Amino acid sequence: MPPVPAVSVSAPAAEYLAPVFAHYPLEVASAQGVWLTNSRGERVLDLYGGHAVAALGYAHPAWTAALARQAQHCQFQSNAVAMAVRVRAAERLIHFARLPDARVFLVNSGAEANENALKIALRTTARRHVVAIEGGFHGRTAAAGAVTWGAQAKWYGFPRAPFNVSFLPRGDARGIRAKVTRRTAAVIVEPVQGLAGAVDLGADFLAALRRRCDEVGALLVFDEVQCGMGRTGQPFAANLHGVVPDLLTTAKALGNGFPCAALLMSSQLSAQLPVESLGTTFGGGPMACAAIEAVLDAIEAEKLLERVRRLGALIRASCRVGPVCAIQGAGLLVGLRTTRPAKEVQAQLLECGILTGTSSDPQVLRLLPPFVLEDEHVELLRDALRELPA
Ligand SMILES: Cc1ncc(COP(=O)(O)O)c(C=O)c1O
């Protein structure tokens, strides 16, 4: 593959956009499948998928057609007005999650889904304490940020958290008893931590959390914003590990780029929610629902869960080369542990025309590729890594 020189963003972004994001040296002009085309017409293999969003890749024909069709039919009505597409999306999602007893509340973003999950847990238990896991990321709003590891020191920005929070070290099954008590409303956990560098917390730890929540009457919340929607090769990590949470949040791949998120909850919990106790203007809008339906259709029709499992296994079997000394995560949520700073390896891969992501672990490069990845793309990654100094 010809090397792609790093390009700088042509638009003077700083003149118009708040300078809160670090930018990769890449400006995307268009995209197709797993390929981005930069503003100089050069192709870049996207193994990052816009932070795990572009599950179907780019310009997916059925997804694009579904959005165009819905835009022509009716682009928006609020939740005050019934729409068949909303019911279909919720029904499909429940069926996909293999949680036949669940109910869905549709919102706009991962943080909003988590915010509502925590609100429900605090209200229905009438408790004020939440347990989260070290390394976890749950979003940047008041409640979601309060349970995000490291947020208080780095970026939280609110004068105080809206409830008491304790953090439990990852995998510390023995510590669960002391932290999760009869004061605890909820435990929130990413079953496979994303930003932390694709860290699978494993079935035993999650099952231990489930047991303790049952003992003390706390609710278990799985944040599957990043690891859900087929990314692990199963519908959700809950399915992967055989642990059923009380509340499950998902977003990112859910809409393949049309902003949307969902909160799934047990029917027993949803029965406790009075009318108007939750709300949203855009959540569950028909465009979002058409996107969700198209994503679920494509995952099923194209057998993408199988593909995720197969390609995830291929990456694990073939990409421990060059600066990669170990591989962690699940399915296509992959952490490549590097012998050198991951940022350095990321920059070198981008020079070879491959976009990857980093993580909060400076030695872990994160891959979140579209599910439509093929063997040849993994081979391109392996060959590029092989050429890099260990
Ligand atoms: C696990 C997890 N939870 C929550 C969020 C927040 O989602 P959003 O950015 O859609 O608010 C993210 C975003 O990266 C995430 O990875």
Coordinates of C-alpha atoms and ligand atoms in Angstrom, one line a residue:
M1 CA 0.0 0.0 0.0
P2 CA 1.4 3.4 -0.9
P3 CA 2.3 5.5 2.2
V4 CA -0.2 8.2 3.0
P5 CA 1.5 11.4 4.2
A6 CA 0.0 13.0 7.2
V7 CA -2.1 16.0 6.1
S8 CA -3.1 18.9 8.2
V9 CA -6.8 20.0 8.4
S10 CA -7.4 22.5 5.6
A11 CA -10.2 24.4 7.2
P12 CA -9.1 26.8 10.0
A13 CA -11.0 24.8 12.6
A14 CA -9.7 26.9 15.5
E15 CA -11.4 30.0 14.1
Y16 CA -14.9 28.4 14.4
L17 CA -14.9 25.4 16.7
A18 CA -14.2 25.4 20.4
P19 CA -10.6 24.0 20.7
V20 CA -11.5 21.1 23.0
F21 CA -10.5 18.2 20.7
A22 CA -7.1 16.9 19.8
H23 CA -7.2 16.2 16.0
Y24 CA -5.6 13.4 14.1
P25 CA -3.6 14.7 11.2
L26 CA -6.3 13.6 8.8
E27 CA -9.2 15.3 7.1
V28 CA -11.9 13.0 5.8
A29 CA -13.6 14.0 2.6
S30 CA -15.7 10.8 1.9
A31 CA -15.9 7.1 2.9
Q32 CA -16.9 3.8 1.5
G33 CA -16.9 0.4 3.2
V34 CA -13.9 0.4 5.6
W35 CA -12.1 3.0 3.6
L36 CA -11.8 6.8 4.3
T37 CA -10.7 9.1 1.5
N38 CA -8.8 12.1 2.8
S39 CA -8.9 15.6 1.4
R40 CA -6.0 14.8 -1.0
G41 CA -7.8 11.8 -2.5
E42 CA -5.7 9.2 -0.7
R43 CA -7.3 6.2 1.0
V44 CA -7.0 5.3 4.6
L45 CA -8.1 2.0 6.2
D46 CA -10.4 2.8 9.1
L47 CA -9.8 0.5 12.0
Y48 CA -11.2 2.9 14.5
G49 CA -14.8 3.4 13.1
G50 CA -15.4 6.9 14.5
H51 CA -15.0 5.7 18.2
A52 CA -16.8 2.4 17.5
V53 CA -19.8 4.0 15.7
A54 CA -19.5 2.9 12.1
A55 CA -20.5 -0.8 12.6
L56 CA -21.7 -1.2 9.0
G57 CA -18.9 0.8 7.6
Y58 CA -19.5 3.7 5.3
A59 CA -22.2 4.3 2.6
H60 CA -23.9 1.0 3.5
P61 CA -26.6 0.8 0.8
A62 CA -29.5 -0.6 3.0
W63 CA -28.8 1.8 5.9
T64 CA -28.5 4.8 3.6
A65 CA -31.7 3.8 1.8
A66 CA -33.6 3.3 5.1
L67 CA -32.7 6.8 6.2
A68 CA -33.6 8.4 2.8
R69 CA -36.9 6.5 2.9
Q70 CA -37.7 7.6 6.4
A71 CA -36.8 11.2 5.6
Q72 CA -39.3 11.2 2.7
H73 CA -42.0 9.6 4.9
C74 CA -41.7 11.7 8.0
Q75 CA -38.5 12.9 9.5
F76 CA -39.7 13.7 13.0
Q77 CA -42.5 13.3 15.5
S78 CA -42.0 13.4 19.2
N79 CA -42.7 10.6 21.7
A80 CA -46.1 12.1 22.3
V81 CA -47.1 10.8 18.9
A82 CA -47.2 7.0 18.2
M83 CA -45.1 5.8 15.2
A84 CA -44.8 2.2 14.0
V85 CA -41.1 2.6 13.2
R86 CA -40.4 3.4 16.9
V87 CA -42.2 0.3 18.1
R88 CA -40.4 -1.8 15.4
A89 CA -37.0 -0.6 16.5
A90 CA -37.7 -1.3 20.2
E91 CA -39.1 -4.7 19.4
R92 CA -36.1 -5.6 17.2
L93 CA -33.6 -4.4 19.8
I94 CA -35.3 -6.5 22.6
H95 CA -35.3 -9.5 20.4
F96 CA -31.6 -8.9 19.4
A97 CA -30.6 -8.5 23.0
R98 CA -32.4 -11.8 23.9
L99 CA -34.1 -10.0 26.7
P100 CA -37.7 -10.8 25.9
D101 CA -38.9 -9.3 29.2
A102 CA -37.2 -5.9 28.6
R103 CA -38.6 -2.4 27.8
V104 CA -36.8 0.3 25.9
F105 CA -36.3 4.0 26.5
L106 CA -34.8 5.6 23.5
V107 CA -32.5 8.6 23.9
N108 CA -29.7 10.4 22.0
S109 CA -26.3 9.6 23.5
G110 CA -24.5 7.2 25.7
A111 CA -24.2 9.7 28.5
E112 CA -27.9 10.4 28.4
A113 CA -28.7 6.7 28.5
N114 CA -26.4 6.3 31.6
E115 CA -27.8 9.4 33.2
N116 CA -31.3 7.9 33.0
A117 CA -30.2 4.5 34.1
L118 CA -28.7 6.0 37.3
K119 CA -31.8 8.2 37.8
I120 CA -34.0 5.1 37.7
A121 CA -31.8 3.2 40.0
L122 CA -31.6 6.0 42.6
R123 CA -35.3 6.6 42.5
T124 CA -36.6 3.1 42.6
T125 CA -34.2 2.0 45.4
A126 CA -34.5 5.4 47.3
R127 CA -30.7 5.1 47.9
R128 CA -27.9 7.6 47.3
H129 CA -24.8 5.5 46.6
V130 CA -23.4 4.1 43.4
V131 CA -20.5 1.8 42.8
A132 CA -18.4 2.1 39.6
I133 CA -15.3 0.3 38.4
E134 CA -11.8 1.8 38.2
G135 CA -10.9 2.5 34.5
G136 CA -14.6 2.8 33.5
F137 CA -15.9 5.6 31.2
H138 CA -19.6 6.5 31.2
G139 CA -19.9 10.0 29.7
R140 CA -19.5 13.6 30.4
T141 CA -22.8 14.7 32.0
A142 CA -23.3 15.2 35.7
A143 CA -24.2 11.7 36.8
A144 CA -22.3 9.8 34.0
G145 CA -19.2 11.8 34.7
A146 CA -19.5 11.2 38.4
V147 CA -19.1 7.5 37.9
T148 CA -16.3 7.9 35.3
W149 CA -12.8 6.9 36.6
G150 CA -10.5 9.9 36.8
A151 CA -13.1 12.5 35.7
Q152 CA -13.1 14.4 38.9
A153 CA -9.4 15.1 38.7
K154 CA -9.3 15.7 34.9
W155 CA -12.4 17.3 33.5
Y156 CA -15.6 16.9 35.7
G157 CA -16.3 20.6 36.1
F158 CA -19.3 20.3 38.4
P159 CA -18.9 21.5 42.1
R160 CA -19.9 18.1 43.4
A161 CA -21.3 14.7 42.3
P162 CA -25.1 14.3 42.5
F163 CA -24.7 11.2 44.7
N164 CA -22.0 9.2 46.6
V165 CA -19.7 7.2 44.5
S166 CA -17.2 4.4 45.4
F167 CA -14.8 2.9 42.9
L168 CA -14.0 -0.8 42.9
P169 CA -10.7 -2.0 41.4
R170 CA -11.2 -4.0 38.2
G171 CA -11.6 -7.7 38.8
D172 CA -11.5 -7.3 42.6
A173 CA -14.2 -9.9 43.4
R174 CA -13.2 -9.9 47.1
G175 CA -13.6 -6.2 47.4
I176 CA -17.2 -6.3 46.2
R177 CA -18.8 -7.2 49.5
A178 CA -17.4 -4.2 51.3
K179 CA -18.2 -1.7 48.6
V180 CA -21.6 -2.9 47.4
T181 CA -23.9 -2.6 50.5
R182 CA -27.5 -2.1 51.4
R183 CA -26.9 1.6 50.9
T184 CA -26.0 1.0 47.2
A185 CA -28.5 1.9 44.6
A186 CA -26.6 0.6 41.6
V187 CA -23.4 -0.8 40.3
I188 CA -22.5 0.5 36.9
V189 CA -19.9 -1.4 34.8
E190 CA -18.7 -1.6 31.3
P191 CA -18.4 -5.4 30.9
V192 CA -15.6 -4.9 28.4
Q193 CA -14.0 -1.5 29.2
G194 CA -13.5 0.5 26.0
L195 CA -11.5 3.7 26.7
A196 CA -9.4 1.8 29.3
G197 CA -7.9 -0.2 26.4
A198 CA -10.4 -3.0 25.6
V199 CA -10.3 -4.7 29.1
D200 CA -12.7 -7.6 29.4
L201 CA -13.8 -7.8 33.0
G202 CA -14.8 -11.4 32.5
A203 CA -17.8 -13.6 33.4
D204 CA -16.7 -14.4 37.0
F205 CA -16.3 -10.8 38.1
L206 CA -19.6 -9.8 36.4
A207 CA -21.4 -12.8 37.9
A208 CA -20.0 -11.9 41.4
L209 CA -21.4 -8.3 40.9
R210 CA -24.8 -9.8 39.9
R211 CA -24.9 -12.0 43.0
R212 CA -24.0 -9.2 45.4
C213 CA -26.5 -6.8 43.8
D214 CA -29.2 -9.4 44.4
E215 CA -28.1 -9.9 48.0
V216 CA -28.3 -6.2 48.9
G217 CA -31.1 -5.1 46.6
A218 CA -28.9 -2.9 44.3
L219 CA -29.4 -2.7 40.6
L220 CA -26.8 -3.8 38.1
V221 CA -26.3 -1.5 35.2
F222 CA -24.3 -2.7 32.1
D223 CA -22.9 0.2 30.1
E224 CA -22.6 -1.3 26.7
V225 CA -22.4 1.9 24.8
Q226 CA -19.1 0.8 23.3
C227 CA -19.0 -3.0 23.8
G228 CA -22.6 -3.7 22.9
M229 CA -24.5 -4.0 19.6
G230 CA -22.4 -7.0 18.4
R231 CA -19.0 -5.6 18.9
T232 CA -17.9 -8.6 21.0
G233 CA -19.3 -11.0 18.5
Q234 CA -22.5 -11.6 20.6
P235 CA -25.4 -9.2 20.7
F236 CA -24.2 -7.7 24.0
A237 CA -21.4 -8.5 26.4
A238 CA -24.2 -9.6 28.8
N239 CA -24.9 -12.4 26.3
L240 CA -21.1 -13.1 25.9
H241 CA -20.7 -13.6 29.7
G242 CA -24.1 -15.0 30.5
V243 CA -24.9 -12.3 33.1
V244 CA -28.3 -10.4 32.9
P245 CA -28.2 -6.8 34.2
D246 CA -31.3 -4.9 35.4
L247 CA -30.5 -2.0 33.1
L248 CA -28.4 -2.0 29.9
T249 CA -27.4 1.1 28.0
T250 CA -26.2 1.1 24.4
A251 CA -25.3 3.7 21.7
K252 CA -22.5 4.2 19.2
A253 CA -23.0 1.2 16.7
L254 CA -26.7 1.3 17.4
G255 CA -27.3 3.9 14.7
N256 CA -24.2 3.4 12.6
G257 CA -23.6 7.2 12.8
F258 CA -27.2 8.5 13.2
P259 CA -27.0 9.8 16.8
C260 CA -29.1 7.6 19.1
A261 CA -28.9 5.5 22.2
A262 CA -31.1 3.1 24.1
L263 CA -31.7 2.1 27.7
L264 CA -33.1 -1.4 28.2
M265 CA -34.7 -2.3 31.5
S266 CA -36.6 -5.1 33.0
S267 CA -40.4 -4.8 32.7
Q268 CA -40.5 -5.0 36.5
L269 CA -38.5 -1.8 36.7
S270 CA -40.3 -0.1 33.8
A271 CA -43.6 -0.7 35.6
Q272 CA -42.3 1.5 38.5
L273 CA -41.8 4.5 36.2
P274 CA -44.7 7.0 36.4
V275 CA -45.8 8.7 33.1
E276 CA -43.5 11.7 32.5
S277 CA -40.8 10.6 35.0
L278 CA -38.4 10.5 32.0
G279 CA -38.4 12.5 28.8
T280 CA -36.5 13.6 25.6
T281 CA -37.3 15.6 22.5
F282 CA -35.2 13.8 19.9
G283 CA -34.8 10.4 21.5
G284 CA -36.7 7.7 19.6
G285 CA -37.2 10.0 16.6
P286 CA -38.2 8.2 13.4
M287 CA -34.9 8.8 11.7
A288 CA -33.0 7.3 14.7
C289 CA -35.4 4.3 14.7
A290 CA -35.1 3.7 11.0
A291 CA -31.3 3.7 11.5
I292 CA -31.6 1.2 14.4
E293 CA -33.8 -1.1 12.4
A294 CA -31.4 -1.0 9.4
V295 CA -28.4 -1.7 11.6
L296 CA -30.2 -4.7 13.2
D297 CA -31.4 -5.9 9.7
A298 CA -27.8 -5.8 8.4
I299 CA -26.3 -7.5 11.4
E300 CA -28.7 -10.4 10.8
A301 CA -28.8 -10.5 7.0
E302 CA -25.0 -10.2 6.6
K303 CA -24.2 -12.6 9.6
L304 CA -22.1 -9.9 11.1
L305 CA -21.8 -11.4 14.5
E306 CA -20.1 -14.4 13.0
R307 CA -17.8 -12.1 11.0
V308 CA -16.9 -10.1 14.2
R309 CA -15.9 -13.4 16.0
R310 CA -13.9 -14.6 13.0
L311 CA -12.1 -11.4 12.3
G312 CA -11.5 -10.7 16.0
A313 CA -9.9 -14.2 16.2
L314 CA -7.8 -13.5 13.1
I315 CA -6.4 -10.3 14.6
R316 CA -5.5 -12.1 17.7
A317 CA -3.8 -14.9 15.8
S318 CA -1.9 -12.8 13.4
C319 CA -1.2 -9.3 14.7
R320 CA 1.2 -10.0 17.6
V321 CA 4.0 -8.7 15.5
G322 CA 6.4 -5.7 15.4
P323 CA 5.6 -3.4 18.4
V324 CA 2.6 -5.5 19.5
C325 CA 3.4 -7.7 22.4
A326 CA -0.1 -8.8 23.6
I327 CA -3.7 -8.5 22.5
Q328 CA -6.7 -8.0 24.8
G329 CA -10.4 -7.3 24.6
A330 CA -13.3 -9.2 22.9
G331 CA -14.4 -9.5 19.3
L332 CA -13.7 -6.3 17.4
L333 CA -13.1 -4.3 20.5
V334 CA -9.3 -4.9 20.4
G335 CA -6.5 -3.6 22.5
L336 CA -3.0 -4.0 21.0
R337 CA -0.5 -3.8 23.9
T338 CA 2.6 -2.1 22.5
T339 CA 6.2 -2.2 23.6
R340 CA 6.5 1.5 22.8
P341 CA 4.1 4.4 23.5
A342 CA 0.8 3.6 21.6
K343 CA 0.6 7.1 20.3
E344 CA 3.9 6.7 18.5
V345 CA 2.7 3.4 16.9
Q346 CA -0.6 5.0 16.0
A347 CA 1.2 7.9 14.2
Q348 CA 3.4 5.4 12.3
L349 CA 0.4 3.4 11.2
L350 CA -1.4 6.5 10.0
E351 CA 1.6 7.3 7.9
C352 CA 1.1 3.8 6.3
G353 CA -2.6 4.7 5.6
I354 CA -4.2 2.9 8.6
L355 CA -6.2 4.7 11.2
T356 CA -6.3 3.3 14.7
G357 CA -7.2 4.7 18.1
T358 CA -5.4 5.1 21.4
S359 CA -6.8 4.5 24.9
S360 CA -6.4 5.8 28.5
D361 CA -3.6 3.2 28.8
P362 CA -0.5 4.8 27.1
Q363 CA 0.7 1.3 26.0
V364 CA -2.6 0.2 24.4
L365 CA -3.6 0.9 20.8
R366 CA -7.4 0.4 20.4
L367 CA -9.1 -1.0 17.3
L368 CA -12.8 -0.6 16.8
P369 CA -13.2 -1.4 13.1
P370 CA -16.5 -1.7 11.2
F371 CA -18.0 -5.2 11.4
V372 CA -17.8 -5.5 7.6
L373 CA -14.0 -5.8 7.9
E374 CA -12.4 -8.6 5.7
D375 CA -9.4 -10.8 6.0
E376 CA -7.4 -8.7 3.6
H377 CA -7.8 -5.6 5.9
V378 CA -6.3 -7.6 8.8
E379 CA -3.5 -8.7 6.5
L380 CA -2.8 -5.0 5.7
L381 CA -2.6 -4.2 9.4
R382 CA -0.3 -7.2 10.1
D383 CA 2.0 -6.3 7.3
A384 CA 2.2 -2.7 8.4
L385 CA 2.9 -3.7 12.0
R386 CA 5.6 -6.1 10.9
E387 CA 7.5 -3.3 9.2
L388 CA 7.5 -1.1 12.4
P389 CA 10.3 -1.3 14.9
A390 CA 9.5 -3.5 17.9
Ligands
LIG1 C1 -18.6 3.0 27.6 C2 -19.1 4.3 27.2 N1 -20.1 4.9 27.9 C3 -20.6 6.1 27.7 C4 -20.1 6.9 26.7 C5 -20.6 8.2 26.4 O1 -21.3 8.2 25.2 P1 -21.7 9.5 24.4 O2 -20.4 10.1 24.0 O3 -22.6 9.1 23.3 O4 -22.4 10.4 25.4 C6 -19.0 6.4 25.9 C7 -18.4 7.2 24.9 O5 -17.2 7.0 24.5 C8 -18.5 5.1 26.2 O6 -17.5 4.5 25.6

